[in-house]
mmCIF file of C-alpha atoms and ligand atoms in Angstrom:
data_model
loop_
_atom_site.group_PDB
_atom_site.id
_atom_site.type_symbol
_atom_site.label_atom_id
_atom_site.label_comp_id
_atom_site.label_asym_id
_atom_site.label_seq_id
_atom_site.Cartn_x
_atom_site.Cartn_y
_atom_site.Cartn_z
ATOM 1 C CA UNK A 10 45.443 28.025 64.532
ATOM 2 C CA UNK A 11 43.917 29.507 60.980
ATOM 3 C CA UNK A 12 41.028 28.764 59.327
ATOM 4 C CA UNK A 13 42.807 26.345 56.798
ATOM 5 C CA UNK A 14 43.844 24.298 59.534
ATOM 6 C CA UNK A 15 40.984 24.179 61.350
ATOM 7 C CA UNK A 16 39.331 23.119 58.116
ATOM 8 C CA UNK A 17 42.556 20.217 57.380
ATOM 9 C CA UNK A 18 41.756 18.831 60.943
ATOM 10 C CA UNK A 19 38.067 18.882 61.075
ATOM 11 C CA UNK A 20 38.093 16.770 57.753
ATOM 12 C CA UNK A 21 41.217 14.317 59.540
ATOM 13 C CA UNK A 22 38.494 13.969 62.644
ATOM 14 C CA UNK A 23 35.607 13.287 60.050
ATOM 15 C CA UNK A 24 37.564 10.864 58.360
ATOM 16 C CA UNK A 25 38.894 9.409 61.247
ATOM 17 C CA UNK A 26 35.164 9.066 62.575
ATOM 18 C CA UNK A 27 33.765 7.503 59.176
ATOM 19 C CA UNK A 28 36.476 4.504 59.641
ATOM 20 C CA UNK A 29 35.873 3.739 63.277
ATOM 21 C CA UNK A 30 31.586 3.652 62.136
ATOM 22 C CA UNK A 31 31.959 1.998 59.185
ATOM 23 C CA UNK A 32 35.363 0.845 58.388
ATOM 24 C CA UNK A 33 37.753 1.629 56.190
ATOM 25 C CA UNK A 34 35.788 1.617 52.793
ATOM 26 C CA UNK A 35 37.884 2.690 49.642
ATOM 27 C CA UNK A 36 34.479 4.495 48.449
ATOM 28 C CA UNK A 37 34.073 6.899 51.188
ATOM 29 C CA UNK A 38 37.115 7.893 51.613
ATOM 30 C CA UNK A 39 38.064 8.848 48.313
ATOM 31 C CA UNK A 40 34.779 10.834 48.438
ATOM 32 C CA UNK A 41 35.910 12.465 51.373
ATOM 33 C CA UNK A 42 39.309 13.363 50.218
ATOM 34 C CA UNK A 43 37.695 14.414 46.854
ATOM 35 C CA UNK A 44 35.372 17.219 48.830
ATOM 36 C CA UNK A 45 38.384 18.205 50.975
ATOM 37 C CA UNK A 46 40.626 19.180 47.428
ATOM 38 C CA UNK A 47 37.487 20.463 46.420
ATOM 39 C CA UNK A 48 37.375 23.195 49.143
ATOM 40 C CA UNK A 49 40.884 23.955 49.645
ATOM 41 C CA UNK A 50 40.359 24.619 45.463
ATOM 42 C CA UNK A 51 37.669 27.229 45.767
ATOM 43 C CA UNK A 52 39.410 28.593 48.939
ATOM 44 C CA UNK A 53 42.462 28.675 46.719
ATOM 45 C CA UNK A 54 40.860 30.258 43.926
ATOM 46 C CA UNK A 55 37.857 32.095 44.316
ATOM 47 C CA UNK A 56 38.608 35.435 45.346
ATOM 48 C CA UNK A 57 35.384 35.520 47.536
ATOM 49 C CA UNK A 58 35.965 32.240 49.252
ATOM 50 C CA UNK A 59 36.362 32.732 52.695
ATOM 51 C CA UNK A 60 37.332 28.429 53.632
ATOM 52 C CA UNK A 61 40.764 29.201 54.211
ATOM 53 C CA UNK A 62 41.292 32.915 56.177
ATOM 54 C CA UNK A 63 39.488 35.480 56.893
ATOM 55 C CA UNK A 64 38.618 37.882 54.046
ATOM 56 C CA UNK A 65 37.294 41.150 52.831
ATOM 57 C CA UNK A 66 35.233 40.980 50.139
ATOM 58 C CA UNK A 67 33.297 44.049 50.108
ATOM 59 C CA UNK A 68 32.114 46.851 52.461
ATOM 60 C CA UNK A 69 28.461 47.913 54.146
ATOM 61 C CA UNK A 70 25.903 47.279 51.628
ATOM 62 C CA UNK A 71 23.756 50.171 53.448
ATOM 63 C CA UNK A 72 25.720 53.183 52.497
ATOM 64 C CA UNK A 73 25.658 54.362 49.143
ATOM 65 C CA UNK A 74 29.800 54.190 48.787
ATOM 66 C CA UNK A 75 32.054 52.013 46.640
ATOM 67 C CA UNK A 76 35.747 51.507 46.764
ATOM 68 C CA UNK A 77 37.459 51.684 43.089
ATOM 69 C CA UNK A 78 41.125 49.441 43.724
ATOM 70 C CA UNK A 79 43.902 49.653 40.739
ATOM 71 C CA UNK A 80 46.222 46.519 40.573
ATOM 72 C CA UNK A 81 49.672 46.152 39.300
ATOM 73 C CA UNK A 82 50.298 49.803 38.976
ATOM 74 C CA UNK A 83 51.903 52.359 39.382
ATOM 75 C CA UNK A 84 52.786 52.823 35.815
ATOM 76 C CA UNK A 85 53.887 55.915 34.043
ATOM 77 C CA UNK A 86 51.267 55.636 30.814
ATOM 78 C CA UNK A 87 48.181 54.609 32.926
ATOM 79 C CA UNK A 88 48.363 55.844 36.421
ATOM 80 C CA UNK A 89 48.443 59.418 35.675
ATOM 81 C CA UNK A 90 45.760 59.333 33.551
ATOM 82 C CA UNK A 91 43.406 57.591 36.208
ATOM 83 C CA UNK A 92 44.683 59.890 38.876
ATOM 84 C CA UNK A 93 43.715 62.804 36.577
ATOM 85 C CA UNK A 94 40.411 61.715 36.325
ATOM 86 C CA UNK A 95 40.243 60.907 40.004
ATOM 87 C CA UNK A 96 41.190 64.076 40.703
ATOM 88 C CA UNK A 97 38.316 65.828 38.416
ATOM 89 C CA UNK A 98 35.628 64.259 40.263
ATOM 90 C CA UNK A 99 36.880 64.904 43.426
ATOM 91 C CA UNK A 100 36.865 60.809 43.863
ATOM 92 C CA UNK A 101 39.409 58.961 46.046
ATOM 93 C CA UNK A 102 40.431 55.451 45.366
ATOM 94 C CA UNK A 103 42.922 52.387 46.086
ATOM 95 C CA UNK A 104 46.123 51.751 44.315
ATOM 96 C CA UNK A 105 47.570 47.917 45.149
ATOM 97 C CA UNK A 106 50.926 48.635 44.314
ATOM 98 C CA UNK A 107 53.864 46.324 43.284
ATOM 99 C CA UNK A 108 57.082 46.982 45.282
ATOM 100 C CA UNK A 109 58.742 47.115 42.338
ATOM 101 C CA UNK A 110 56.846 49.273 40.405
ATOM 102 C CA UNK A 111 56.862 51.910 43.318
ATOM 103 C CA UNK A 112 60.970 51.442 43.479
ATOM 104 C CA UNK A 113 60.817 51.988 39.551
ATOM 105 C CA UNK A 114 58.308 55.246 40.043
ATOM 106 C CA UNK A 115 58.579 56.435 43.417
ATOM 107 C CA UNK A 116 56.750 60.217 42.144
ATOM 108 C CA UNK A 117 53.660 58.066 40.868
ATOM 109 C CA UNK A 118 53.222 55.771 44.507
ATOM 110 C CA UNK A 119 53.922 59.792 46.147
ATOM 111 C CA UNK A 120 51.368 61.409 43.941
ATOM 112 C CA UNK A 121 48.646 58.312 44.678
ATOM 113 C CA UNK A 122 49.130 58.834 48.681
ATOM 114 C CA UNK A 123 49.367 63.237 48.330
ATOM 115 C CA UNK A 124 46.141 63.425 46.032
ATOM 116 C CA UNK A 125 44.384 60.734 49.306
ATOM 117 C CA UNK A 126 44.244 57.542 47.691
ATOM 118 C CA UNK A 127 45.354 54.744 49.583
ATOM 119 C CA UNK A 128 48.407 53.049 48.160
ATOM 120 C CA UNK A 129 48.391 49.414 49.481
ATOM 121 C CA UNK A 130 50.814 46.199 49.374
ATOM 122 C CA UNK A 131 50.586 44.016 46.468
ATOM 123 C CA UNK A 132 53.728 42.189 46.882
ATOM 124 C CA UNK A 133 57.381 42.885 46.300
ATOM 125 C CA UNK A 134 57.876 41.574 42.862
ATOM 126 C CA UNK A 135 54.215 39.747 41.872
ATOM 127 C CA UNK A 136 55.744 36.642 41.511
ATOM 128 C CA UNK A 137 53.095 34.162 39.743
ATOM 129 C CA UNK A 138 54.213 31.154 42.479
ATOM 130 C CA UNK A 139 53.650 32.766 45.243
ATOM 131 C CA UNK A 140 51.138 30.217 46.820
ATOM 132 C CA UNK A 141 53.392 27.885 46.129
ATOM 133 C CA UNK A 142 56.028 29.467 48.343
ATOM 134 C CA UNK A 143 56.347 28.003 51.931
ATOM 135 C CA UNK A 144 55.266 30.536 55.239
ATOM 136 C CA UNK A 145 58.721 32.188 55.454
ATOM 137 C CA UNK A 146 59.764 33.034 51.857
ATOM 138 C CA UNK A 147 56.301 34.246 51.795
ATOM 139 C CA UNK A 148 56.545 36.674 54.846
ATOM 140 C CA UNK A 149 60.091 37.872 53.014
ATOM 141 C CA UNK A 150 58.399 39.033 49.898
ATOM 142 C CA UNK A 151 55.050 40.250 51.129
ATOM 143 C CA UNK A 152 56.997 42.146 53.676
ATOM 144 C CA UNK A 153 59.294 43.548 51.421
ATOM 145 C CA UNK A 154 56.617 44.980 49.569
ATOM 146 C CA UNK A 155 54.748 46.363 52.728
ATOM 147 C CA UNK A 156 57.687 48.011 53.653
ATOM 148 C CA UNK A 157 57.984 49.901 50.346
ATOM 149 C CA UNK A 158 54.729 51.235 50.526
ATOM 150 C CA UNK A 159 55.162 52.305 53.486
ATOM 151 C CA UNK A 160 58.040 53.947 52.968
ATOM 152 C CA UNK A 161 55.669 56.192 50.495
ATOM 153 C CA UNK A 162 52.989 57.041 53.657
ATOM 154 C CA UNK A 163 50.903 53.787 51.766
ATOM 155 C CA UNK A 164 49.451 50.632 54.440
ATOM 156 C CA UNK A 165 51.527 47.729 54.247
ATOM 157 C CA UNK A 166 49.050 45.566 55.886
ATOM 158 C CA UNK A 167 46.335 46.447 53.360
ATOM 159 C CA UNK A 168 47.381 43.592 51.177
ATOM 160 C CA UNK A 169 45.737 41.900 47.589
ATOM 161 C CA UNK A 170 47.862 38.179 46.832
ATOM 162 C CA UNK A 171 48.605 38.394 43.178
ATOM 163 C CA UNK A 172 45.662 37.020 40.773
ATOM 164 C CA UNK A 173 43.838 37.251 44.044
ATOM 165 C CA UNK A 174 44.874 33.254 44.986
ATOM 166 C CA UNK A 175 45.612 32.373 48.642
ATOM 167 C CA UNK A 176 46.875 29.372 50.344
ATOM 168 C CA UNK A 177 47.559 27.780 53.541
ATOM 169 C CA UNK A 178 50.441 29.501 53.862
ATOM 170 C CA UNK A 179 48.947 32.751 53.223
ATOM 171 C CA UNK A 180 46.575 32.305 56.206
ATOM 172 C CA UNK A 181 49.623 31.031 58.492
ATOM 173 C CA UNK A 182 51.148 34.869 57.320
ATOM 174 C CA UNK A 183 48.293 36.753 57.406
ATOM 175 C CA UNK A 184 47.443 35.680 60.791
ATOM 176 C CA UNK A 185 50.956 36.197 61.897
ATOM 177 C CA UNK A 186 51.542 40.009 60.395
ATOM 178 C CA UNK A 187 48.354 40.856 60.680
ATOM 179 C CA UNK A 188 47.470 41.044 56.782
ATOM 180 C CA UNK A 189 44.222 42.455 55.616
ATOM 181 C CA UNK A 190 43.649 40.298 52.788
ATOM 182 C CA UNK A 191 41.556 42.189 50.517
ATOM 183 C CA UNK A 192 40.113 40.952 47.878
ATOM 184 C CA UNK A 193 36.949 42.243 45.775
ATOM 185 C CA UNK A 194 33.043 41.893 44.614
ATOM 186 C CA UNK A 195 33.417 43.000 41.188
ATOM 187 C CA UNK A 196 35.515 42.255 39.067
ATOM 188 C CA UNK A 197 36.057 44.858 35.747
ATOM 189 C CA UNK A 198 37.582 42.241 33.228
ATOM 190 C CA UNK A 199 39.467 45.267 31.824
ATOM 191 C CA UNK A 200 42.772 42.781 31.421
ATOM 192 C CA UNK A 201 42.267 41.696 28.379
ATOM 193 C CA UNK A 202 41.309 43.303 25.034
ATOM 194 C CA UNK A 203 37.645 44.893 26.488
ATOM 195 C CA UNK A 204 37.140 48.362 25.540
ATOM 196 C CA UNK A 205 36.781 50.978 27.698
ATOM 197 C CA UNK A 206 32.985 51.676 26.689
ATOM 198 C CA UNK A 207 32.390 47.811 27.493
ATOM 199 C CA UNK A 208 34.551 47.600 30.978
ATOM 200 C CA UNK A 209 32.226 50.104 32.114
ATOM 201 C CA UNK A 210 28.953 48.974 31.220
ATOM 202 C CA UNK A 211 29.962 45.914 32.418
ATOM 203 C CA UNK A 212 30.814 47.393 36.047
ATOM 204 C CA UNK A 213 27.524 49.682 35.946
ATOM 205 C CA UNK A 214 25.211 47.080 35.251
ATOM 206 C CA UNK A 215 26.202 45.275 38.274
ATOM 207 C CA UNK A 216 28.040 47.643 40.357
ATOM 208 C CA UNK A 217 25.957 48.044 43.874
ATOM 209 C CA UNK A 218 26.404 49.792 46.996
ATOM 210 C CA UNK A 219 29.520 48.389 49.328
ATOM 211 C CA UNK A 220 31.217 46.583 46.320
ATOM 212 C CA UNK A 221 35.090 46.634 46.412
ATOM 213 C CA UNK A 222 35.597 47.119 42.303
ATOM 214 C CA UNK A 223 38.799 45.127 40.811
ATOM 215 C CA UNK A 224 41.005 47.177 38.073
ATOM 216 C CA UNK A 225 44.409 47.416 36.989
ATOM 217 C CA UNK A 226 46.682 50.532 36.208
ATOM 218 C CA UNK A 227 49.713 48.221 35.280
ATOM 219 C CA UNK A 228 50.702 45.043 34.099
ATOM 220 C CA UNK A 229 53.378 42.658 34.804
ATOM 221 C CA UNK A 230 54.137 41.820 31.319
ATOM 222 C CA UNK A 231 54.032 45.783 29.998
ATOM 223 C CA UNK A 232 51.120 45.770 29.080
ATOM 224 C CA UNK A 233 49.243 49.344 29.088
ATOM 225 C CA UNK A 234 45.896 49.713 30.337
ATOM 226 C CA UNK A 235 44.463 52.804 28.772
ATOM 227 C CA UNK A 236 40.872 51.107 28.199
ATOM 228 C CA UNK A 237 41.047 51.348 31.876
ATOM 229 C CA UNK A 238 41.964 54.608 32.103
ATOM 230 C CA UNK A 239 39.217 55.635 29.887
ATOM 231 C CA UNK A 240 36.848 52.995 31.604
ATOM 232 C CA UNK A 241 37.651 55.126 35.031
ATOM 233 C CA UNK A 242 36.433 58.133 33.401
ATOM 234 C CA UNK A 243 33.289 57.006 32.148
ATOM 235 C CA UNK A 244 32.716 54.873 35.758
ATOM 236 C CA UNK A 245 33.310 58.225 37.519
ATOM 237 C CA UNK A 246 30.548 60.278 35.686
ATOM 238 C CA UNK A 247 28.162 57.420 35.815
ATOM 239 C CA UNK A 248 28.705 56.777 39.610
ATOM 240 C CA UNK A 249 28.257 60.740 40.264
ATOM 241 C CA UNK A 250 25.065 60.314 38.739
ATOM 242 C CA UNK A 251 23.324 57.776 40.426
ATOM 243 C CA UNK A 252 24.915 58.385 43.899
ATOM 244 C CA UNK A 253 27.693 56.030 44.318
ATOM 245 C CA UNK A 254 30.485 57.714 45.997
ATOM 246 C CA UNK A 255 33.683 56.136 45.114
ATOM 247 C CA UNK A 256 36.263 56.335 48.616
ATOM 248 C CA UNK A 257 39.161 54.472 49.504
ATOM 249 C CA UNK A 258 39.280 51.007 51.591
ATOM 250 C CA UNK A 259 40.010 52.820 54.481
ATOM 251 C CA UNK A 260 36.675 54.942 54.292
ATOM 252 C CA UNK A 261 34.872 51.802 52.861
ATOM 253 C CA UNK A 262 35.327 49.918 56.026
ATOM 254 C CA UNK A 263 35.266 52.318 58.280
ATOM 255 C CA UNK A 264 33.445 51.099 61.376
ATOM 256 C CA UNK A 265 33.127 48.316 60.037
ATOM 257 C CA UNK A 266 36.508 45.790 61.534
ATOM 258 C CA UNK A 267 38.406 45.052 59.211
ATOM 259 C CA UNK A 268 39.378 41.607 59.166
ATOM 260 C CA UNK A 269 35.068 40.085 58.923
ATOM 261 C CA UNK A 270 35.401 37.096 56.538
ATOM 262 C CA UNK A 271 32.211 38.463 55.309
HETATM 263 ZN ZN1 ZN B 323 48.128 41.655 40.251
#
């Protein structure tokens, strides 16, 4: 059994208990209904919400490491540049990958897992209705994409849902392939027209020890993310200088267990 359907029967037996105490009154259980959607919303939605499965947010708050994660990527005009700054200060990071980006660039996912990033599963094809797909058309595409990364040496069960939204289904699938759903603390806001001087102040005024730091190298419409680029050099020099190494998932966690729900 998951956690969202633990949480969908404890609310039935709640329900079920309010009507044999005090009758079926229109009022209460609307209300109760009303709190239920609630939940399942914010467990839907929030990318730290941890009602429906078990998630990772973030990693020990008592060693002075962060993890740096790239969405949507790889992509020819961003990626390189990130792994080039990467690369001059010695920092290691996570890429979440789409499938088909990797099929597109295959040299890009191969240069992410040589240089010791981790490349990780962001789904096949990034489909925006995923949580609306049912348990096995979700398994099909999440697995395809695991098995592209690893194809590339990258960790197919390392996995990020597209615009970070899960579902019931999603904790029927991560349960059964042993997904872990990772998700993040901080989130750069470097997808829309931000400049790379702002996306990192914005990160480095909050950034602390342990948080899991959302970017993207790629876009699913085309769009290029060279503010981000920029942004990753500027994050780099800035974390060298107050302590904060920047290390993949892997390292993050390590120790740790990986599937917490913290
Ligand atoms: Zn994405």
């Amino acid at each position: 059994m998951t956690r969202a359907d633990g949480l969908g029967l404890g609310f039935g037996a709640l329900l079920l208990a309010l009507v044999w105490l005090f009758g079926p009154s229109p009022g209460a259980l609307s209300a109760g209904l009303l709190l239920l959607c609630l939940i399942v919303a914010d467990g839907v939605a929030r990318p730290q919400s941890p009602w429906l499965l078990p998630i990772i947010t973030h990693g020990p708050r008592h060693r002075p490491r962060v993890a740096l994660t790239f969405d949507d990527g790889p992509d020819p005009r961003v990626t390189p540049l990130i792994l080039d700054a990467l690369a001059v200060s010695g920092a290691k990071a996570t890429f979440f990958c789409i499938g088909a980006h990797v099929e597109a660039h295959p040299a890009l996912a191969r240069r992410i897992v040589a240089e010791g990033h981790e490349l990780a599963n962001h789904s096949a094809a990034h489909p925006r209705t995923l949580n609306l797909y049912g348990p096995r058309r979700m398994t099909a595409e999440i697995q395809r994409g695991a098995r592209i990364v690893e194809a590339l040496g990258g960790d197919g069960r390392r996995y990020r849902p597209p615009m970070g939204l899960k579902s019931p289904p999603l904790a029927r699938v991560a349960q059964a392939l042993g997904l872990k759903v990772t998700l993040w603390s901080l989130h750069a806001h470097d997808t829309g027209s931000a400049s790379a001087a702002l996306i990192a102040t914005r990160v480095l005024a909050r950034i602390k020890p342990g948080d899991i730091v959302l970017l993207h190298d790629g876009g699913d419409r085309g769009a290029s993310r060279a503010e981000t680029a920029q942004a990753t050099s500027l994050l780099l020099r800035e974390l060298a200088r107050v302590g904060l190494e920047p290390v993949t998932l892997g390292v993050l966690l390590e120790g740790e267990g990986e599937i917490s729900g913290r």
